[in-house]
Structures are given as C-alpha cells and as structure tokens.
GROMACS .gro file of C-alpha atoms in nm:
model
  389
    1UNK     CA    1 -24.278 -19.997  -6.587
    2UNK     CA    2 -24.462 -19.738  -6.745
    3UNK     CA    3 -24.440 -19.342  -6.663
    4UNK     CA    4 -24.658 -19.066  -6.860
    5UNK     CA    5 -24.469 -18.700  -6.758
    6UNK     CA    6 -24.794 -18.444  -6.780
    7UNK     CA    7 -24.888 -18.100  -6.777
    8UNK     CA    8 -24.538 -17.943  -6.919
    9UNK     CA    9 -24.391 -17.779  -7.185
   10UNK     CA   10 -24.169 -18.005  -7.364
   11UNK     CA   11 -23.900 -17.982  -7.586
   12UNK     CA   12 -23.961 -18.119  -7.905
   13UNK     CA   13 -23.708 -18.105  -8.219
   14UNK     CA   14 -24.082 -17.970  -8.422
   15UNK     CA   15 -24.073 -17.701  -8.065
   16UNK     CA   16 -24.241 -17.651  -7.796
   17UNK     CA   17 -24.521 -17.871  -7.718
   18UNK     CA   18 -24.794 -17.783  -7.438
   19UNK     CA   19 -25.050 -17.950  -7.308
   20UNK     CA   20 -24.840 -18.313  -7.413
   21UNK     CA   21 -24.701 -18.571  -7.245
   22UNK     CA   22 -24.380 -18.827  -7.197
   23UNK     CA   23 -24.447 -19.134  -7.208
   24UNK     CA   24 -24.130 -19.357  -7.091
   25UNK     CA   25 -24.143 -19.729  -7.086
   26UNK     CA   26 -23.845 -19.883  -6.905
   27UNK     CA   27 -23.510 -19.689  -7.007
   28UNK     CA   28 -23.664 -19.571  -7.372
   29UNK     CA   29 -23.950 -19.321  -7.446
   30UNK     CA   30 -24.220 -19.448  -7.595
   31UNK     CA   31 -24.408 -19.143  -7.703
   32UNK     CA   32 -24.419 -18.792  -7.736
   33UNK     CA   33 -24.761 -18.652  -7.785
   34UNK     CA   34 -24.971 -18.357  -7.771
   35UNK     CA   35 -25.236 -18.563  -7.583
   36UNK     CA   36 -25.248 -18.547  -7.192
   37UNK     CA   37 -25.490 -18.846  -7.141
   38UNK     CA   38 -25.390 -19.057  -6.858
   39UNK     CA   39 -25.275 -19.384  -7.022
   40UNK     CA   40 -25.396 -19.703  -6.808
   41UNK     CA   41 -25.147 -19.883  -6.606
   42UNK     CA   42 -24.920 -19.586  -6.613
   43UNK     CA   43 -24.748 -19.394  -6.336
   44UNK     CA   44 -24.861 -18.980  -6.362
   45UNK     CA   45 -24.638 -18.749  -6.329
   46UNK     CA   46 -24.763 -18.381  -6.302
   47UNK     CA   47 -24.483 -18.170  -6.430
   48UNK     CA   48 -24.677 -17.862  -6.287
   49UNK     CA   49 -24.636 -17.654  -6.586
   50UNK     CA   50 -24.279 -17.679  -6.598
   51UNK     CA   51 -24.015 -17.702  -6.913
   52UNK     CA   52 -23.990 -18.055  -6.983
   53UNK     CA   53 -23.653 -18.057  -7.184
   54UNK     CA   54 -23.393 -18.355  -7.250
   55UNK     CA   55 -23.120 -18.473  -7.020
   56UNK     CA   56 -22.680 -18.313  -7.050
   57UNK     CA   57 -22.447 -18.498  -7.255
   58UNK     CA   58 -22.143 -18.400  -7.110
   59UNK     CA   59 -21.837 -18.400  -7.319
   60UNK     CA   60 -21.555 -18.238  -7.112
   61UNK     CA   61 -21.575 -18.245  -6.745
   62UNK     CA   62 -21.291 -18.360  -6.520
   63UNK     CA   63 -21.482 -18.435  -6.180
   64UNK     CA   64 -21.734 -18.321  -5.936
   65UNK     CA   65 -21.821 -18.394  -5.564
   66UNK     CA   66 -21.487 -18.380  -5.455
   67UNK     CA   67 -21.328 -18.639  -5.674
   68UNK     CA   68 -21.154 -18.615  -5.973
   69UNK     CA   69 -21.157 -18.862  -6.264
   70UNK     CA   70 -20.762 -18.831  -6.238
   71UNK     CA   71 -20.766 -19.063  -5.995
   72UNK     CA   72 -20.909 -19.339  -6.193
   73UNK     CA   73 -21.052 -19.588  -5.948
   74UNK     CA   74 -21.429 -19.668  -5.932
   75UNK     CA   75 -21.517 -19.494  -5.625
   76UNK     CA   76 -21.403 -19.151  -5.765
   77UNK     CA   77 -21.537 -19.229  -6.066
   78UNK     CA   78 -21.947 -19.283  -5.926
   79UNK     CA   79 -21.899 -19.005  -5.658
   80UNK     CA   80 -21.834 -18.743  -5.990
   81UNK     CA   81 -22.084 -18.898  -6.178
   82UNK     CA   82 -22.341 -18.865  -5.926
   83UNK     CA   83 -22.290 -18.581  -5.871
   84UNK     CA   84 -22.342 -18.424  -6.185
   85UNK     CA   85 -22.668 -18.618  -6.264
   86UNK     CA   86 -22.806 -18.461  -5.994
   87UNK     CA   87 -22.760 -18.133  -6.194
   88UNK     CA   88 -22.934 -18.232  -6.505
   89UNK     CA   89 -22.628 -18.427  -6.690
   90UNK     CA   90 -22.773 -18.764  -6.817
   91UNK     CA   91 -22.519 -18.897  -7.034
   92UNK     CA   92 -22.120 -18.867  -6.948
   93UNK     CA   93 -21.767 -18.859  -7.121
   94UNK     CA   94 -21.516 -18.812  -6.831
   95UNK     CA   95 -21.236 -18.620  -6.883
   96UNK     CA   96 -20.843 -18.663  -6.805
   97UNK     CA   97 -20.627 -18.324  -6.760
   98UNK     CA   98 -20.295 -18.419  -6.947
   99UNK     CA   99 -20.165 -18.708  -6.779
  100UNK     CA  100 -19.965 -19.004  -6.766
  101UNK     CA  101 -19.958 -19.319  -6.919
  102UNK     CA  102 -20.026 -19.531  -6.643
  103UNK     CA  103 -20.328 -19.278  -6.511
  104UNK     CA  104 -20.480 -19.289  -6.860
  105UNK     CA  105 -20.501 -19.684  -6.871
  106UNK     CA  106 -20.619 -19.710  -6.520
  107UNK     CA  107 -20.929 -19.472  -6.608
  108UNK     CA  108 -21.003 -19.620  -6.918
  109UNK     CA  109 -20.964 -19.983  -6.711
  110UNK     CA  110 -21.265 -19.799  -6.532
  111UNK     CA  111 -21.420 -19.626  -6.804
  112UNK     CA  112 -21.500 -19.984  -6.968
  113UNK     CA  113 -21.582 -20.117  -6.648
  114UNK     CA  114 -21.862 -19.864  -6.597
  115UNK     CA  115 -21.963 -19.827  -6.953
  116UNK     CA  116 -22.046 -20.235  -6.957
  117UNK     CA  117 -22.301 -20.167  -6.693
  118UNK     CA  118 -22.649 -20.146  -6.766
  119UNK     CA  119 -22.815 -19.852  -6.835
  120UNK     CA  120 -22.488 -19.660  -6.772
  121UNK     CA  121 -22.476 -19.248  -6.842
  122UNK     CA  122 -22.042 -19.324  -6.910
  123UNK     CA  123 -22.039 -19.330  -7.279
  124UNK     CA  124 -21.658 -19.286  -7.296
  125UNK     CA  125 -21.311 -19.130  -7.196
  126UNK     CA  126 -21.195 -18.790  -7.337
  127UNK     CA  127 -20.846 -18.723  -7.296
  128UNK     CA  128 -20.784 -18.389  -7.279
  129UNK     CA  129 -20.386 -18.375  -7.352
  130UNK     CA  130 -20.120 -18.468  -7.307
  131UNK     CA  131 -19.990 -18.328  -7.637
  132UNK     CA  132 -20.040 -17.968  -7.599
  133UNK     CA  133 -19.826 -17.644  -7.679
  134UNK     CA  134 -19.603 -17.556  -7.358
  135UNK     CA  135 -19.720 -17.173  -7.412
  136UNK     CA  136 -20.077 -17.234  -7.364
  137UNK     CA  137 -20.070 -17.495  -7.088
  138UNK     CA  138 -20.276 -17.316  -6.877
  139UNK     CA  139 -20.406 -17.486  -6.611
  140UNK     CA  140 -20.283 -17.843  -6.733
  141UNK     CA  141 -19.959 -18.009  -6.536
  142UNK     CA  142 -19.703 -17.918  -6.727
  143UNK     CA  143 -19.477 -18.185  -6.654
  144UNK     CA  144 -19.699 -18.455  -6.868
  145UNK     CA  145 -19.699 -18.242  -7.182
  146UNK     CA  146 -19.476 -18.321  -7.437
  147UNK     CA  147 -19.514 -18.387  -7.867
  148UNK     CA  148 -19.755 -18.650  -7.989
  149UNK     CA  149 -19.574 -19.002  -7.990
  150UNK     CA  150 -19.665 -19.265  -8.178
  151UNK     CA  151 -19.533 -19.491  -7.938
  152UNK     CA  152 -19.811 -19.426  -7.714
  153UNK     CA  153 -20.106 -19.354  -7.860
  154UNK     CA  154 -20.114 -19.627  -8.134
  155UNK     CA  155 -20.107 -19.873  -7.799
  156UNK     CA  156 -20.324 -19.699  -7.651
  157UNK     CA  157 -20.672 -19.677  -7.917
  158UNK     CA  158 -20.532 -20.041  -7.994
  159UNK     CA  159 -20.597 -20.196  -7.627
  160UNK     CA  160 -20.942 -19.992  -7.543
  161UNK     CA  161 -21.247 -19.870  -7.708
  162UNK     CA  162 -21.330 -19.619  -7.481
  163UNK     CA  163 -21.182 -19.329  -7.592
  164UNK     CA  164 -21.395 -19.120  -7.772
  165UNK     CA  165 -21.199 -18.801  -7.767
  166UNK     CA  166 -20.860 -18.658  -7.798
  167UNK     CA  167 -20.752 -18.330  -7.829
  168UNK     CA  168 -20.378 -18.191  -7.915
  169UNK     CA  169 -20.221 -17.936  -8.011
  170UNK     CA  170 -20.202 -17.917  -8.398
  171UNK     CA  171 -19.911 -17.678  -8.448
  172UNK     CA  172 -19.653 -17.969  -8.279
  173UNK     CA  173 -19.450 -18.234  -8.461
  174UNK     CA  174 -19.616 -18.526  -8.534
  175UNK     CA  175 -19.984 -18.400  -8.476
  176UNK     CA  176 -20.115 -18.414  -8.794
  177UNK     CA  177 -20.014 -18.809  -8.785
  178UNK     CA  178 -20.167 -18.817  -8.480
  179UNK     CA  179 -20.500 -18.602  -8.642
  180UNK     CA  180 -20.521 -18.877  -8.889
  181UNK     CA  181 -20.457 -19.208  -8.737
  182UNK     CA  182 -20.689 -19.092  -8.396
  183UNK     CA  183 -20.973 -18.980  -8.649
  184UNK     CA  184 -21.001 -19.324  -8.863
  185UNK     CA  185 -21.056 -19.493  -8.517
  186UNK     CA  186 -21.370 -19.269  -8.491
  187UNK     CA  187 -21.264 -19.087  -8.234
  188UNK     CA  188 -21.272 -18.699  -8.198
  189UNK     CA  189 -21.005 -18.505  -8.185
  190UNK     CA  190 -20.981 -18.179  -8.117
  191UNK     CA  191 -20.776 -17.885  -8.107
  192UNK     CA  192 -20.673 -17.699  -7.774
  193UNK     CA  193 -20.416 -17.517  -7.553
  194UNK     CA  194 -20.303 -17.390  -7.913
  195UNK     CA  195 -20.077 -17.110  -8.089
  196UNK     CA  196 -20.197 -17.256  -8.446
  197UNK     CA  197 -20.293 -16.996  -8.701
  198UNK     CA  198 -20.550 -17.034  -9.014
  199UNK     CA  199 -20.264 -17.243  -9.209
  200UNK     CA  200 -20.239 -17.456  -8.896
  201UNK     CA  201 -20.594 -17.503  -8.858
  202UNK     CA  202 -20.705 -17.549  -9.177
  203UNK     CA  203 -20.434 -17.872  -9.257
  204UNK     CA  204 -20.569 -17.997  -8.925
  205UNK     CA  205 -20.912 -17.971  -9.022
  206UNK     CA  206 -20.822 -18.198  -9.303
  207UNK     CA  207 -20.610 -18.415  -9.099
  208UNK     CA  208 -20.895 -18.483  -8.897
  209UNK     CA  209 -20.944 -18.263  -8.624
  210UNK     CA  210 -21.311 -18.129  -8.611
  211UNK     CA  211 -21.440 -17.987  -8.289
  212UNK     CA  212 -21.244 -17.692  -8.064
  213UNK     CA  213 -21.144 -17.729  -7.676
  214UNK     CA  214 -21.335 -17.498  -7.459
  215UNK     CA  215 -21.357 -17.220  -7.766
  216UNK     CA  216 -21.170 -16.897  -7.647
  217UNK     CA  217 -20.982 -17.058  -7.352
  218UNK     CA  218 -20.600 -17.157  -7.388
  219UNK     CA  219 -20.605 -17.021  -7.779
  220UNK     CA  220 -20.520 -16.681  -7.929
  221UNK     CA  221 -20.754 -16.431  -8.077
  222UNK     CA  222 -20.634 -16.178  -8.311
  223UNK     CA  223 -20.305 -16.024  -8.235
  224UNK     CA  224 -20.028 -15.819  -8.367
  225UNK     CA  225 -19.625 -15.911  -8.430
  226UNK     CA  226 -19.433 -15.605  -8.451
  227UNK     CA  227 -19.663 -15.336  -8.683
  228UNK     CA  228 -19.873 -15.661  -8.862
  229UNK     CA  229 -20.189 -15.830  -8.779
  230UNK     CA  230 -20.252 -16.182  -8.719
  231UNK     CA  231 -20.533 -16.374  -8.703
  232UNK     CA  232 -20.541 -16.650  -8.430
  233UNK     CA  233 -20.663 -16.994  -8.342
  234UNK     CA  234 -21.038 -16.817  -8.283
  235UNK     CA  235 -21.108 -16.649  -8.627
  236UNK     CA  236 -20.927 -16.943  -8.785
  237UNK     CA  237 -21.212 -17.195  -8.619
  238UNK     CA  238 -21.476 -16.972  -8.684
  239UNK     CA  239 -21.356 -16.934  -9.084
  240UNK     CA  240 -21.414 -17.326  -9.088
  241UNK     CA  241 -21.750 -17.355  -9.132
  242UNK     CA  242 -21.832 -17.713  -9.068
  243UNK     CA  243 -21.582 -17.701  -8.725
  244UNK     CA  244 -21.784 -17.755  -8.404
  245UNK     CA  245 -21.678 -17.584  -8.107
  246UNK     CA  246 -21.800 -17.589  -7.725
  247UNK     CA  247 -21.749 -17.295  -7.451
  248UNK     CA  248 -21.750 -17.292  -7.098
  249UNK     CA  249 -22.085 -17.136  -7.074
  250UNK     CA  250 -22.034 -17.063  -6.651
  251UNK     CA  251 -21.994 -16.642  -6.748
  252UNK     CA  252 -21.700 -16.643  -6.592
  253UNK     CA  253 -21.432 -16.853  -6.855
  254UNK     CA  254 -21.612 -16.676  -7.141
  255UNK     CA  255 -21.815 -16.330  -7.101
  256UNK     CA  256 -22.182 -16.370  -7.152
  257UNK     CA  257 -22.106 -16.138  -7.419
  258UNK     CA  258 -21.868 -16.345  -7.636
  259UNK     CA  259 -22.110 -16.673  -7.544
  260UNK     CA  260 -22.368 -16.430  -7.757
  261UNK     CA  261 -22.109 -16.369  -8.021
  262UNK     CA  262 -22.019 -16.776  -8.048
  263UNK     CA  263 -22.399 -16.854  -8.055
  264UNK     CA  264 -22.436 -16.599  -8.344
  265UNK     CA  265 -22.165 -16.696  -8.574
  266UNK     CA  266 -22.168 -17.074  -8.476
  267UNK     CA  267 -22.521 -17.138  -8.451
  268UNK     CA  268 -22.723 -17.398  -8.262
  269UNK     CA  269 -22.611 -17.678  -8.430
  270UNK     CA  270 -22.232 -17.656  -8.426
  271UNK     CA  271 -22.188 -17.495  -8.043
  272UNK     CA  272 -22.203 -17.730  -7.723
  273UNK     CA  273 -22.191 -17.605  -7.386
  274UNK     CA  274 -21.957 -17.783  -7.155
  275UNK     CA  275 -21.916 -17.737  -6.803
  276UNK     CA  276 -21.522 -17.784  -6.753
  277UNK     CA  277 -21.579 -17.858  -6.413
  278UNK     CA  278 -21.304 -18.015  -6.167
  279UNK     CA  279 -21.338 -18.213  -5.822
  280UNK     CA  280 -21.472 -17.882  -5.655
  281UNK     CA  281 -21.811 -17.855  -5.871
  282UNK     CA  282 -22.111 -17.896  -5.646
  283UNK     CA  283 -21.949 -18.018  -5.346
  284UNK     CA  284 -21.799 -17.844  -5.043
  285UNK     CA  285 -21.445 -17.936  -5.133
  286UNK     CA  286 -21.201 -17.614  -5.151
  287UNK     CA  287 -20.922 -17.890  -5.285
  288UNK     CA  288 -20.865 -17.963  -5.671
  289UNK     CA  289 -20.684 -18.268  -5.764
  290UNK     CA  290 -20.376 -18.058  -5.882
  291UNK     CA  291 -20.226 -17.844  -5.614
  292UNK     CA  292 -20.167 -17.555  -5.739
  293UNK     CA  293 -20.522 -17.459  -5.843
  294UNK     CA  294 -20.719 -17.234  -5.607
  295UNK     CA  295 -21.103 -17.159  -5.619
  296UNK     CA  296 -21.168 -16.803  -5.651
  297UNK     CA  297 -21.467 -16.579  -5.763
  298UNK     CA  298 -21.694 -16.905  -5.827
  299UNK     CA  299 -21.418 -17.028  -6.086
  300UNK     CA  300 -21.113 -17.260  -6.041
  301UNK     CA  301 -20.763 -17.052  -6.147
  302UNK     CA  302 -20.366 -17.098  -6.112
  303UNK     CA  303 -20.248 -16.961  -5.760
  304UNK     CA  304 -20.044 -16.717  -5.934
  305UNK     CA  305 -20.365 -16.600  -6.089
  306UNK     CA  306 -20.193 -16.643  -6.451
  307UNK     CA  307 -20.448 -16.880  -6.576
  308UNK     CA  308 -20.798 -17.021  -6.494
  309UNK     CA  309 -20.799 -17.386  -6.491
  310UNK     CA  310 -21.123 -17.536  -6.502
  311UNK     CA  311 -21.491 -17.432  -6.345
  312UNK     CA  312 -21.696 -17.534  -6.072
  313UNK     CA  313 -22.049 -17.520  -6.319
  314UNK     CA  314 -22.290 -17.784  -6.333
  315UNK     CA  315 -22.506 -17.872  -6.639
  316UNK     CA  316 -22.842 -17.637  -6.469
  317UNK     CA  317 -22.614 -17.351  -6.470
  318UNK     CA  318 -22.457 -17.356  -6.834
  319UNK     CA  319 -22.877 -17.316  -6.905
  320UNK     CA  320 -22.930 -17.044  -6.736
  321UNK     CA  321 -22.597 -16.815  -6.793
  322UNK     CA  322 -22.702 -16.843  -7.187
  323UNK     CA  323 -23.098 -16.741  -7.102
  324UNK     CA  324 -23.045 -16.507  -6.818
  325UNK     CA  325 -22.679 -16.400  -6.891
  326UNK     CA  326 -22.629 -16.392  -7.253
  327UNK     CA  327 -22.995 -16.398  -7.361
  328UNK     CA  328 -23.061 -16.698  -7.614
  329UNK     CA  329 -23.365 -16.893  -7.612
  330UNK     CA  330 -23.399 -17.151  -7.362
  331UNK     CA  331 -23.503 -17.398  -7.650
  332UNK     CA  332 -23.132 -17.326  -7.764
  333UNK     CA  333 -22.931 -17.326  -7.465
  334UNK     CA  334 -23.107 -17.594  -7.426
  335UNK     CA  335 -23.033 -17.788  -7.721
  336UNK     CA  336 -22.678 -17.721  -7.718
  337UNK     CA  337 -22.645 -17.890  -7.374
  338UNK     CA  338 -22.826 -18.156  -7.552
  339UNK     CA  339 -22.880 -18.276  -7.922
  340UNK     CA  340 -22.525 -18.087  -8.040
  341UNK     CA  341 -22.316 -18.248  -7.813
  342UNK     CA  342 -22.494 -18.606  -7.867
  343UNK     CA  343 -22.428 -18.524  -8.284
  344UNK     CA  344 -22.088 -18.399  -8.200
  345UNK     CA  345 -21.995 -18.727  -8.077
  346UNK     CA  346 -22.178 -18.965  -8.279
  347UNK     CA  347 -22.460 -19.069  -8.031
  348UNK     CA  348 -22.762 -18.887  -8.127
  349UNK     CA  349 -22.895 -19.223  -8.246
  350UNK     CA  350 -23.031 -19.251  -7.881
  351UNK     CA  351 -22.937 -18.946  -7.709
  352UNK     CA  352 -23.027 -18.544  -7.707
  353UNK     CA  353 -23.379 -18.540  -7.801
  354UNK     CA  354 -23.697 -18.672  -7.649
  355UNK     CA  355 -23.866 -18.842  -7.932
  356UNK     CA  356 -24.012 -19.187  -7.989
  357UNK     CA  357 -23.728 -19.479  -7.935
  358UNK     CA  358 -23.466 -19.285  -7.753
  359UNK     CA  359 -23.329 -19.300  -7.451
  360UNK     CA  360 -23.551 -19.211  -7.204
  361UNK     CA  361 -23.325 -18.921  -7.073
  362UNK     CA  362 -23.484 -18.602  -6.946
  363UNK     CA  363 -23.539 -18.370  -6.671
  364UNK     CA  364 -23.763 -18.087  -6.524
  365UNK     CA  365 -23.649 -17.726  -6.519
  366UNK     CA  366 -23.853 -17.445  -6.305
  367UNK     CA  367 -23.924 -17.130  -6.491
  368UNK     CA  368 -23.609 -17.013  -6.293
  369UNK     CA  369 -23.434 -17.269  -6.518
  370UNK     CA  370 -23.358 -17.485  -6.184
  371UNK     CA  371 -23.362 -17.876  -6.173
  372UNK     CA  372 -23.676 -18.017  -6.025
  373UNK     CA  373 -23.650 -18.368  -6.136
  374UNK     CA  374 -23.421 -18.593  -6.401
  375UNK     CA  375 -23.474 -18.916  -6.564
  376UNK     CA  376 -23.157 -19.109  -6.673
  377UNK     CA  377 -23.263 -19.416  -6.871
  378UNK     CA  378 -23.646 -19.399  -6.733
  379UNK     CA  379 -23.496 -19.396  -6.347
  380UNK     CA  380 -23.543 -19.125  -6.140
  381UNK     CA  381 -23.222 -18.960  -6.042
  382UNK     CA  382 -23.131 -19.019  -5.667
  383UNK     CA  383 -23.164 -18.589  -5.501
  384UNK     CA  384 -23.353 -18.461  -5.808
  385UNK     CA  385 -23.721 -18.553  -5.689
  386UNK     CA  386 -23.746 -18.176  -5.555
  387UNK     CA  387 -24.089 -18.161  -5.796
  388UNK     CA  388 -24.286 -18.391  -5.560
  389UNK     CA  389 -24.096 -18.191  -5.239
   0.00000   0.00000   0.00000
C-alpha cells in the first residue's frame, strides 16, 4: 500500500517544506521530498494547502471518551485511546492517578496486552503516584498515597516491562532509592505533587529523576517562611539545565502567559506539552472516574474548588493554546507535542518526526490549527477523514 500526501506544508526537522510530499508505504514513511510528482501506483492525497505536521506522543493522560484507564480492562482502555487519536495523538503512554496495587497490575496486564498488537499507538504505562507528598495531593486519591516501598515497586518493574514512567515525590523517605533503582530499569521518573526545594531537587536529579510532572501544577514557586525567601520546586527545575519538563498547555492549568515563560527558559527541546486529560475529554460524560472531581470552566477541579485535578484537552488544542494563546510558532508547539516527548522517553528512533524510515505517524491541521485528517502507522484514523468531507 502506497500513499503520497500532496500539496502541504510539512514539517520537516530542516523546516518547513512546501510544495513536497509524504510518501508512506505500509506503517513507515518512505520519503520526504520537495517533489510533488505523482508517484505510479500510489494513492494521492491532496492536503489542500494545509500544515502537514507529525502525529502526539502522549505521555500523561489518564482517559478520554468517558473511560478512564483506572479501570484497567480492555474495553476502557480502546474507548480512551480512540478517542484521543481522533484528536491528533498517534502514539500513547496511559496514565494511572495514584492507585492501588491490584489496579496497577491489572492495567499493565492490559498495557502489554495492547502494546503486543500490531501497529499499536500504546507504547507503555506511566504511573503517576502513588508516592507523593500528602500536602500537594491535589487532585490524586489520597487514600493510595503513602512513602515509596520497596516492597512494591521492586515486584512490580520485575514482573512487567511496560512501565515506562514513574513519578514520586523526591522529598519522602526512601525516594531517592526508589530514583535510583526505577532509573537503571530505563524507566522515567519524575518528580511531582512536591514540596522539594533546590537541595531536594538537585540530589534527585542525580538519583535519577529527570523530567517534571505537569511543570507548575501540584509544586511550589517561590515563597516566603516568616521574613526569608525560598525558592521552590519551579526555580529549582528550571536551575537544572538538562531537566525536561511538560505543562498542561489547555490555558487554563497554566496561564498562556507562564506557557510563554516555560517555552522561553526551557526551550523547544526540553518542554512537552501534555494534555492531562481524564474520562471527560472529548466525550459528553460530566462523570470522572473519582467522585469528587467536578467539570467546571472547561477544566476538571476538586468539588471544594481547592484544587484542579486534571483537564478535559485533547492533543489539537494543546497546538493551538501555544500559537493562538501564548504565541509560539506553530513549528514549535508543534514539535513539543511531538519530537520532545518521543526524545523524552526514549522513542524518537521511530517516532516525532516525519522523515525517511519512521513511523508513518502524521496528521493534517487547517490553518485554524484544527484536525482534518491523521495517519497512525500509515492507517487512516477512524473520524479524522474531515479533509475529503
């Protein structure tokens, strides 16, 4: 099966490149050129002068189209999925809110299923908790947090090899054991729902953890203690140079401002966007999995309004709050829903750019940055063929 994508501007790691094409064989791409010749044998598609840019990788999202990935069975699993392909996300880590022991094996149980199917967008579990500080909970349950334990998570990276991700607390006993022993596994860890200060952060850099939880969100900024001044999980992560942090990018979990003012200091290549999104993301669903969370001003939040606890965003709008809310390039917003995130977690091999050999993961954005069509491994995504509409 052979596809050439026309008449476009794509997204090249060199720039933009008009008057090019895509040319996708099967689930790979087999060239990107600057020649718009129809090849023989191949199926044209006009991309009607449209940005041709590459496909999501999601790295934290906890479920979409009414299900959450809490529930770990197959069905709820494919329904979130879905879902968010439809929105431009071509490549997938699902994500568990702090849970327990028995949830997290049954979703990885599921996570391996899905990830041993051909041509699948899972590429792993990300376990978001459960060893977080009780202060900064947020919107996670706080009955499963507790102190990292040994006990558990040695099991747990022994049995699977789907988890990709982990992120604690690194201010709590035992977390800089748990830094070092999750890290030599190759998986990421990460620090969130956090007091830790620049001493804090810095040892945990070295123990391992790399990469930030929704930057901003469930951490302190600067702050004062009586008449001194403080600095605070934020301007210890930026101060770390080589730390890579992601942001709710929806406008509403961080202003478009601050987005600007990650962007800046961070740069392209060590900020991801990530949509954070729970069951009620691009469905019709009022319910999140955990009861107490209410939807409210296009963002999920704590009844008691003390907390927000996860968005309803999908990949096309992370896009276009950076170009239209914070103004950045589209070529960056673009790449940081992209080619960071595939870097940041070690699948850039064959993910996050469309050149020669990759994945052949991509989609079609209007110039009002909405989805017209995506490609996950050379298939058309089921709901995105709005281009030939």
């Amino acid at each position: 099966m052979l596809t050439q994508i026309i008449n476009g501007k794509i997204l090249t790691p060199q720039g933009w490149l008009k008057d090019g094409s895509v040319l996708i064989r099967d689930n790979k791409i087999l060239e990107v050129t600057n020649c718009d010749l129809a090849v023989i044998g191949a199926t044209l598609i006009d991309a009607k002068g449209m940005y041709i840019v590459p496909g999501g990788v999601e790295i934290h999202v906890h479920g979409g189209g009414g299900r959450d990935f809490m529930e770990g069975t197959e069905e709820a699993f494919r329904a979130a999925v879905a879902t968010h392909m439809q929105h431009g996300t071509t490549s997938i880590f699902p994500t568990l809110s702090s849970s327990t022991i028995p949830m997290i094996r049954a979703a990885a149980a599921t996570t391996e299923k899905l990830m041993a199917e051909k041509d699948s967008p899972v590429l792993g579990l990300h376990l978001e908790g459960h060893y977080f500080n009780m202060k900064m909970a947020g919107g996670q349950m706080p009955e499963n947090i507790k102190n990292p334990d040994p006990e558990e998570y040695i099991p747990l990276l022994e049995e699977t090899n789907c988890i990709k991700r982990w992120d604690a607390a690194p201010e709590l006993p035992g977390a800089m054991q748990f830094g070092k022993y999750v890290s030599s596994k190759g998986v990421l860890v990460s620090v969130g729902h956090t007091q830790a200060e620049y001493e804090d952060i810095r040892t945990a850099y070295e123990a391992g953890y790399t990469h930030a939880t929704h930057f901003y969100n469930a951490m302190p900024g600067f702050h004062k203690r009586r008449e001194y001044k403080y600095e605070g999980t934020v301007e210890s992560i930026y101060l770390i140079d080589d730390m890579t942090v992601e942001v709710v990018a929806d406008g509403i979990h961080v202003p478009p401002t601050i987005l600007r003012l990650v962007y800046k200091v961070k740069g392209v290549e060590r900020t991801c966007l990530i949509t954070d999104a729970l069951a009620c993301a691009a469905s019709d669903s009022q319910d999140a999995f955990d009861p107490r969370v209410i939807i409210e001003d296009g963002v999920c939040k704590l009844a008691d309004r003390s907390a927000l606890a996860g968005s309803v965003a999908t990949m096309d709008r992370l896009i276009r709050t950076m170009v239209q809310k914070a103004e950045i390039p589209l070529e960056d917003a673009v790449r940081m829903i992209s080619e960071t995130p595939a870097r940041i977690m070690g699948v850039d091999d064959r993910k996050g750019t469309l050149q020669r050999g990759k994945d052949a993961d991509l989609m079609i954005l209007d110039n009002d940055l909405n989805v017209r069509a995506v490609w996950a491994m050379g298939k058309l995504v089921e709901g995105t063929n709005k281009l030939f509409a």
